[in-house]
Structures are given as structure tokens and as C-alpha cells.
PDB file of C-alpha atoms in Angstrom:
ATOM      1  CA  UNK A   1       0.010  -0.005  -0.020  1.00  0.00           C
ATOM      2  CA  UNK A   2       0.962   3.672  -0.322  1.00  0.00           C
ATOM      3  CA  UNK A   3       1.364   4.103   3.441  1.00  0.00           C
ATOM      4  CA  UNK A   4       3.702   1.122   3.660  1.00  0.00           C
ATOM      5  CA  UNK A   5       5.832   2.453   0.808  1.00  0.00           C
ATOM      6  CA  UNK A   6       5.894   5.881   2.393  1.00  0.00           C
ATOM      7  CA  UNK A   7       6.950   4.449   5.745  1.00  0.00           C
ATOM      8  CA  UNK A   8       9.732   2.493   4.081  1.00  0.00           C
ATOM      9  CA  UNK A   9      11.046   5.590   2.301  1.00  0.00           C
ATOM     10  CA  UNK A  10      11.014   7.657   5.473  1.00  0.00           C
ATOM     11  CA  UNK A  11      12.860   4.962   7.491  1.00  0.00           C
ATOM     12  CA  UNK A  12      15.348   4.426   4.714  1.00  0.00           C
ATOM     13  CA  UNK A  13      16.066   8.201   4.521  1.00  0.00           C
ATOM     14  CA  UNK A  14      16.490   8.385   8.265  1.00  0.00           C
ATOM     15  CA  UNK A  15      18.870   5.399   8.148  1.00  0.00           C
ATOM     16  CA  UNK A  16      20.957   7.021   5.473  1.00  0.00           C
ATOM     17  CA  UNK A  17      20.981  10.358   7.217  1.00  0.00           C
ATOM     18  CA  UNK A  18      22.256   8.839  10.474  1.00  0.00           C
ATOM     19  CA  UNK A  19      24.938   6.778   8.718  1.00  0.00           C
ATOM     20  CA  UNK A  20      26.311   9.943   7.132  1.00  0.00           C
ATOM     21  CA  UNK A  21      25.728  12.633   9.751  1.00  0.00           C
ATOM     22  CA  UNK A  22      25.508  10.828  13.175  1.00  0.00           C
ATOM     23  CA  UNK A  23      26.840   7.275  12.926  1.00  0.00           C
ATOM     24  CA  UNK A  24      25.727   5.043  15.807  1.00  0.00           C
ATOM     25  CA  UNK A  25      27.549   2.100  17.413  1.00  0.00           C
ATOM     26  CA  UNK A  26      26.480  -1.108  15.721  1.00  0.00           C
ATOM     27  CA  UNK A  27      27.194  -4.666  16.769  1.00  0.00           C
ATOM     28  CA  UNK A  28      25.538  -7.564  18.615  1.00  0.00           C
ATOM     29  CA  UNK A  29      23.231  -6.748  21.539  1.00  0.00           C
ATOM     30  CA  UNK A  30      25.853  -5.789  24.144  1.00  0.00           C
ATOM     31  CA  UNK A  31      23.813  -6.400  27.331  1.00  0.00           C
ATOM     32  CA  UNK A  32      21.747  -9.000  29.092  1.00  0.00           C
ATOM     33  CA  UNK A  33      19.673  -8.620  32.261  1.00  0.00           C
ATOM     34  CA  UNK A  34      20.315 -10.632  35.400  1.00  0.00           C
ATOM     35  CA  UNK A  35      18.313 -10.344  38.584  1.00  0.00           C
ATOM     36  CA  UNK A  36      21.240  -9.580  40.877  1.00  0.00           C
ATOM     37  CA  UNK A  37      23.139  -6.991  38.783  1.00  0.00           C
ATOM     38  CA  UNK A  38      20.668  -5.663  36.215  1.00  0.00           C
ATOM     39  CA  UNK A  39      22.317  -4.963  32.874  1.00  0.00           C
ATOM     40  CA  UNK A  40      25.682  -6.641  32.308  1.00  0.00           C
ATOM     41  CA  UNK A  41      27.780  -7.427  29.180  1.00  0.00           C
ATOM     42  CA  UNK A  42      26.500 -10.666  27.527  1.00  0.00           C
ATOM     43  CA  UNK A  43      28.404 -13.696  28.867  1.00  0.00           C
ATOM     44  CA  UNK A  44      30.359 -15.852  26.400  1.00  0.00           C
ATOM     45  CA  UNK A  45      29.934 -13.188  23.704  1.00  0.00           C
ATOM     46  CA  UNK A  46      32.618 -12.454  21.200  1.00  0.00           C
ATOM     47  CA  UNK A  47      31.946  -9.847  18.584  1.00  0.00           C
ATOM     48  CA  UNK A  48      32.724  -6.642  16.825  1.00  0.00           C
ATOM     49  CA  UNK A  49      31.403  -3.108  17.529  1.00  0.00           C
ATOM     50  CA  UNK A  50      31.825  -0.229  15.137  1.00  0.00           C
ATOM     51  CA  UNK A  51      31.201   3.489  14.921  1.00  0.00           C
ATOM     52  CA  UNK A  52      32.453   4.481  11.448  1.00  0.00           C
ATOM     53  CA  UNK A  53      35.344   6.923  11.769  1.00  0.00           C
ATOM     54  CA  UNK A  54      35.475   6.583  15.548  1.00  0.00           C
ATOM     55  CA  UNK A  55      36.235   3.018  16.514  1.00  0.00           C
ATOM     56  CA  UNK A  56      36.197  -0.527  15.198  1.00  0.00           C
ATOM     57  CA  UNK A  57      37.125  -3.170  17.735  1.00  0.00           C
ATOM     58  CA  UNK A  58      36.642  -6.821  18.698  1.00  0.00           C
ATOM     59  CA  UNK A  59      35.832  -7.995  22.207  1.00  0.00           C
ATOM     60  CA  UNK A  60      35.401 -11.200  24.178  1.00  0.00           C
ATOM     61  CA  UNK A  61      33.408 -11.701  27.376  1.00  0.00           C
ATOM     62  CA  UNK A  62      33.839 -14.639  29.727  1.00  0.00           C
ATOM     63  CA  UNK A  63      31.195 -16.722  31.526  1.00  0.00           C
ATOM     64  CA  UNK A  64      30.388 -13.827  33.895  1.00  0.00           C
ATOM     65  CA  UNK A  65      30.170 -11.177  31.188  1.00  0.00           C
ATOM     66  CA  UNK A  66      33.624  -9.837  32.103  1.00  0.00           C
ATOM     67  CA  UNK A  67      35.970  -8.559  29.409  1.00  0.00           C
ATOM     68  CA  UNK A  68      38.645 -11.188  28.828  1.00  0.00           C
ATOM     69  CA  UNK A  69      42.064 -10.022  30.159  1.00  0.00           C
ATOM     70  CA  UNK A  70      44.028 -13.239  29.838  1.00  0.00           C
ATOM     71  CA  UNK A  71      47.638 -12.785  28.808  1.00  0.00           C
ATOM     72  CA  UNK A  72      48.914 -15.873  26.953  1.00  0.00           C
ATOM     73  CA  UNK A  73      50.477 -18.218  29.471  1.00  0.00           C
ATOM     74  CA  UNK A  74      49.415 -16.112  32.430  1.00  0.00           C
ATOM     75  CA  UNK A  75      46.751 -18.439  33.767  1.00  0.00           C
ATOM     76  CA  UNK A  76      48.849 -21.616  34.046  1.00  0.00           C
ATOM     77  CA  UNK A  77      49.999 -20.606  37.520  1.00  0.00           C
ATOM     78  CA  UNK A  78      49.437 -21.099  41.207  1.00  0.00           C
ATOM     79  CA  UNK A  79      49.526 -18.646  44.146  1.00  0.00           C
ATOM     80  CA  UNK A  80      48.199 -15.863  41.941  1.00  0.00           C
ATOM     81  CA  UNK A  81      47.773 -12.295  43.217  1.00  0.00           C
ATOM     82  CA  UNK A  82      44.388 -11.037  42.052  1.00  0.00           C
ATOM     83  CA  UNK A  83      43.598  -7.434  41.186  1.00  0.00           C
ATOM     84  CA  UNK A  84      39.946  -6.548  40.611  1.00  0.00           C
ATOM     85  CA  UNK A  85      39.173  -3.443  38.534  1.00  0.00           C
ATOM     86  CA  UNK A  86      35.752  -1.870  39.041  1.00  0.00           C
ATOM     87  CA  UNK A  87      34.367   0.844  36.714  1.00  0.00           C
ATOM     88  CA  UNK A  88      32.408   1.730  33.621  1.00  0.00           C
ATOM     89  CA  UNK A  89      33.095   1.739  29.890  1.00  0.00           C
ATOM     90  CA  UNK A  90      36.629   3.022  30.237  1.00  0.00           C
ATOM     91  CA  UNK A  91      37.487   0.127  32.481  1.00  0.00           C
ATOM     92  CA  UNK A  92      35.670  -2.355  30.246  1.00  0.00           C
ATOM     93  CA  UNK A  93      37.489  -0.984  27.271  1.00  0.00           C
ATOM     94  CA  UNK A  94      34.901   0.383  24.855  1.00  0.00           C
ATOM     95  CA  UNK A  95      36.654   1.161  21.567  1.00  0.00           C
ATOM     96  CA  UNK A  96      39.741  -1.040  21.963  1.00  0.00           C
ATOM     97  CA  UNK A  97      40.458  -4.708  21.337  1.00  0.00           C
ATOM     98  CA  UNK A  98      40.953  -7.229  24.192  1.00  0.00           C
ATOM     99  CA  UNK A  99      44.755  -6.910  24.162  1.00  0.00           C
ATOM    100  CA  UNK A 100      44.540  -3.102  24.266  1.00  0.00           C
ATOM    101  CA  UNK A 101      42.497  -2.586  27.474  1.00  0.00           C
ATOM    102  CA  UNK A 102      44.442  -1.166  30.397  1.00  0.00           C
ATOM    103  CA  UNK A 103      43.388  -4.282  32.414  1.00  0.00           C
ATOM    104  CA  UNK A 104      45.306  -6.389  29.889  1.00  0.00           C
ATOM    105  CA  UNK A 105      48.321  -4.106  29.943  1.00  0.00           C
ATOM    106  CA  UNK A 106      48.502  -4.208  33.701  1.00  0.00           C
ATOM    107  CA  UNK A 107      48.465  -8.008  33.674  1.00  0.00           C
ATOM    108  CA  UNK A 108      50.940  -8.128  30.832  1.00  0.00           C
ATOM    109  CA  UNK A 109      53.426  -5.868  32.620  1.00  0.00           C
ATOM    110  CA  UNK A 110      53.367  -8.087  35.714  1.00  0.00           C
ATOM    111  CA  UNK A 111      53.588 -11.269  33.617  1.00  0.00           C
ATOM    112  CA  UNK A 112      56.547  -9.944  31.731  1.00  0.00           C
ATOM    113  CA  UNK A 113      58.301  -9.383  35.087  1.00  0.00           C
ATOM    114  CA  UNK A 114      57.570 -12.994  36.009  1.00  0.00           C
ATOM    115  CA  UNK A 115      55.011 -12.036  38.675  1.00  0.00           C
ATOM    116  CA  UNK A 116      51.838 -14.098  39.278  1.00  0.00           C
ATOM    117  CA  UNK A 117      49.130 -11.476  38.832  1.00  0.00           C
ATOM    118  CA  UNK A 118      45.605 -11.971  37.548  1.00  0.00           C
ATOM    119  CA  UNK A 119      43.764  -8.808  36.571  1.00  0.00           C
ATOM    120  CA  UNK A 120      39.946  -9.174  36.620  1.00  0.00           C
ATOM    121  CA  UNK A 121      38.113  -6.595  34.548  1.00  0.00           C
ATOM    122  CA  UNK A 122      34.778  -5.837  36.274  1.00  0.00           C
ATOM    123  CA  UNK A 123      33.936  -2.777  34.119  1.00  0.00           C
ATOM    124  CA  UNK A 124      30.496  -2.317  32.640  1.00  0.00           C
ATOM    125  CA  UNK A 125      29.306   0.500  30.397  1.00  0.00           C
ATOM    126  CA  UNK A 126      27.032   3.261  31.592  1.00  0.00           C
ATOM    127  CA  UNK A 127      27.329   2.492  35.267  1.00  0.00           C
ATOM    128  CA  UNK A 128      28.064   4.552  38.348  1.00  0.00           C
ATOM    129  CA  UNK A 129      30.013   3.693  41.418  1.00  0.00           C
ATOM    130  CA  UNK A 130      26.796   2.239  42.915  1.00  0.00           C
ATOM    131  CA  UNK A 131      27.118  -0.587  40.362  1.00  0.00           C
ATOM    132  CA  UNK A 132      30.720  -1.164  41.495  1.00  0.00           C
ATOM    133  CA  UNK A 133      29.508  -1.694  45.063  1.00  0.00           C
ATOM    134  CA  UNK A 134      26.739  -4.070  43.933  1.00  0.00           C
ATOM    135  CA  UNK A 135      29.141  -5.981  41.615  1.00  0.00           C
ATOM    136  CA  UNK A 136      31.578  -6.487  44.506  1.00  0.00           C
ATOM    137  CA  UNK A 137      28.840  -7.649  46.832  1.00  0.00           C
ATOM    138  CA  UNK A 138      27.400 -10.100  44.313  1.00  0.00           C
ATOM    139  CA  UNK A 139      30.470 -11.409  42.430  1.00  0.00           C
ATOM    140  CA  UNK A 140      33.720  -9.570  43.176  1.00  0.00           C
ATOM    141  CA  UNK A 141      34.214 -10.803  46.728  1.00  0.00           C
ATOM    142  CA  UNK A 142      34.031 -14.437  45.562  1.00  0.00           C
ATOM    143  CA  UNK A 143      37.412 -14.136  43.882  1.00  0.00           C
ATOM    144  CA  UNK A 144      39.024 -12.879  47.081  1.00  0.00           C
ATOM    145  CA  UNK A 145      40.973 -10.108  45.355  1.00  0.00           C
ATOM    146  CA  UNK A 146      44.092  -8.883  47.108  1.00  0.00           C
ATOM    147  CA  UNK A 147      43.614  -5.421  45.586  1.00  0.00           C
ATOM    148  CA  UNK A 148      40.444  -3.694  44.410  1.00  0.00           C
ATOM    149  CA  UNK A 149      40.841  -0.606  42.212  1.00  0.00           C
ATOM    150  CA  UNK A 150      37.818   1.623  41.691  1.00  0.00           C
ATOM    151  CA  UNK A 151      38.131   3.489  38.372  1.00  0.00           C
ATOM    152  CA  UNK A 152      35.713   6.346  37.933  1.00  0.00           C
ATOM    153  CA  UNK A 153      34.894   9.444  35.968  1.00  0.00           C
ATOM    154  CA  UNK A 154      32.906  12.581  36.976  1.00  0.00           C
ATOM    155  CA  UNK A 155      29.673  11.366  35.284  1.00  0.00           C
ATOM    156  CA  UNK A 156      29.676   8.223  37.412  1.00  0.00           C
ATOM    157  CA  UNK A 157      28.527  10.260  40.359  1.00  0.00           C
ATOM    158  CA  UNK A 158      25.579  11.723  38.458  1.00  0.00           C
ATOM    159  CA  UNK A 159      24.783   8.111  37.327  1.00  0.00           C
ATOM    160  CA  UNK A 160      24.401   7.284  41.041  1.00  0.00           C
ATOM    161  CA  UNK A 161      21.640   9.925  41.224  1.00  0.00           C
ATOM    162  CA  UNK A 162      19.347   7.500  39.376  1.00  0.00           C
ATOM    163  CA  UNK A 163      19.417   5.364  42.535  1.00  0.00           C
ATOM    164  CA  UNK A 164      19.440   2.347  40.271  1.00  0.00           C
ATOM    165  CA  UNK A 165      21.068  -0.059  42.673  1.00  0.00           C
ATOM    166  CA  UNK A 166      20.708   1.554  46.147  1.00  0.00           C
ATOM    167  CA  UNK A 167      18.593   4.229  47.765  1.00  0.00           C
ATOM    168  CA  UNK A 168      19.326   6.308  50.858  1.00  0.00           C
ATOM    169  CA  UNK A 169      17.285   5.581  53.933  1.00  0.00           C
ATOM    170  CA  UNK A 170      15.912   8.395  56.138  1.00  0.00           C
ATOM    171  CA  UNK A 171      18.979   7.823  58.357  1.00  0.00           C
ATOM    172  CA  UNK A 172      21.419   8.160  55.428  1.00  0.00           C
ATOM    173  CA  UNK A 173      22.221   4.462  55.032  1.00  0.00           C
ATOM    174  CA  UNK A 174      22.483   2.756  51.671  1.00  0.00           C
ATOM    175  CA  UNK A 175      19.694   0.226  51.070  1.00  0.00           C
ATOM    176  CA  UNK A 176      19.948  -2.198  48.136  1.00  0.00           C
ATOM    177  CA  UNK A 177      17.121  -1.891  45.618  1.00  0.00           C
ATOM    178  CA  UNK A 178      15.323  -4.825  44.026  1.00  0.00           C
ATOM    179  CA  UNK A 179      15.798  -4.563  40.267  1.00  0.00           C
ATOM    180  CA  UNK A 180      12.326  -5.625  39.239  1.00  0.00           C
ATOM    181  CA  UNK A 181      11.956  -2.585  36.931  1.00  0.00           C
ATOM    182  CA  UNK A 182      14.504  -4.174  34.638  1.00  0.00           C
ATOM    183  CA  UNK A 183      11.796  -6.634  33.561  1.00  0.00           C
ATOM    184  CA  UNK A 184      10.550  -4.215  30.909  1.00  0.00           C
ATOM    185  CA  UNK A 185      14.067  -4.038  29.454  1.00  0.00           C
ATOM    186  CA  UNK A 186      14.333  -7.829  29.412  1.00  0.00           C
ATOM    187  CA  UNK A 187      11.113  -7.986  27.406  1.00  0.00           C
ATOM    188  CA  UNK A 188      12.515  -5.464  24.915  1.00  0.00           C
ATOM    189  CA  UNK A 189      15.815  -7.422  24.522  1.00  0.00           C
ATOM    190  CA  UNK A 190      13.777 -10.567  23.714  1.00  0.00           C
ATOM    191  CA  UNK A 191      12.003  -9.025  20.713  1.00  0.00           C
ATOM    192  CA  UNK A 192      12.687 -11.285  17.646  1.00  0.00           C
ATOM    193  CA  UNK A 193      15.470 -10.023  15.385  1.00  0.00           C
ATOM    194  CA  UNK A 194      16.412  -7.348  17.968  1.00  0.00           C
ATOM    195  CA  UNK A 195      20.089  -8.323  18.074  1.00  0.00           C
ATOM    196  CA  UNK A 196      20.243  -8.621  14.235  1.00  0.00           C
ATOM    197  CA  UNK A 197      18.589  -5.197  13.842  1.00  0.00           C
ATOM    198  CA  UNK A 198      20.997  -3.299  16.100  1.00  0.00           C
ATOM    199  CA  UNK A 199      23.927  -5.106  14.503  1.00  0.00           C
ATOM    200  CA  UNK A 200      22.985  -3.510  11.207  1.00  0.00           C
ATOM    201  CA  UNK A 201      20.789  -0.412  11.673  1.00  0.00           C
ATOM    202  CA  UNK A 202      22.000   2.943  12.882  1.00  0.00           C
ATOM    203  CA  UNK A 203      18.355   4.055  13.163  1.00  0.00           C
ATOM    204  CA  UNK A 204      17.488   1.148  15.494  1.00  0.00           C
ATOM    205  CA  UNK A 205      20.434   2.050  17.711  1.00  0.00           C
TER     206      UNK A 205
END
């Protein structure tokens, strides 16, 4: 029908405009929702994300959705000193390949010196320091890290203002929030062809 054709033309024009004027990041759906942490990088995902003219990188997540840091030969060791990095997209390494994250370089420098150090990258994009606290309480402490480094930027504190993971009680104490409101996001992520669409369309992103 005429309305269908018109809609297709408008959407196509918008797609072309964005690709030329305001390119968006494209790639597989980067997040999954879990009850304890909300949105995290997709576990066991290996893929490529691109913003034309800005970055083009490949990434690998492990079984917990953590960016892979493993330096070749580094994990065949005992009595390892563990360093846990907490933070947002800069810690995760948006825009750089696995072997270019600063988590990788830290582990690589220790490994080169013959030291048994395992750097765990707990970074997740778009999160504040409240997520870092929740992540440590849920997962981070299980690895019994010898050192925990909190990496943050100014906007992380404004992210905390959303009170996504905690809220202040009347006495000023932090109270964990139940993440039930994430259910609407989970439904959105499960729309058929969603991952394919955002891997291709700048308009969808």
C-alpha cells in the first residue's frame, strides 16, 4: 500500500542520514539482564562493534560477562595475586581490542616481570560507582581479590543519582534496591530480530 511504501522511504532516509551525519555504534546486543546485577555485558559473547570513523574493535566476554584479560600463558600458575578493577566503559575498554585494554596491559606488565598477577576486569558501560558496590557484593568478593581498584569518571557520580542499585534511607544508610523494573528491558531485549537489527541499523540504535 501507499502508506507502507511511504513508511519504508522515510525509514530508509532516516537510516541514510544517520549513517552519514551521526553514525551510531553497531554490533551484537551488548547487554543481558540478570536479577542480581541488572544490565551486564553478555556472557560468552565475542563480537565486533563499530562507529564508522570513531572505533572498530573486537571484544570477548567470559562466563560472567567480564571482558577477557588473559595474557597468553598467564593463567597456568598457582599462588596468583588477584587485582579486581571496578568501573564503567573506560574500564571495560569500549573502543579497543581485548589486548589493548588497560586491564590487559597491567596483567601483561606483571607477567613480563615474572610475577603471578591476575587482573579481573569488572567494568560495565554506563554504570556509576553504585554498580561497582553491587558488583563487589554479588560477584567480586568471591574471587577474594588482594587489591580492588575503583576506576571512575565525573559522570559516574551523576549516574548514582538515578538510585538504580541503592537508595538512601531516612537515616542516610544505603539500602539495596530490588531490580524488578528491569523486567521491561528484558522483554525489549527478547524481541525477535532485535540483536540482528541493532547489528545492522543505525536508526534502530
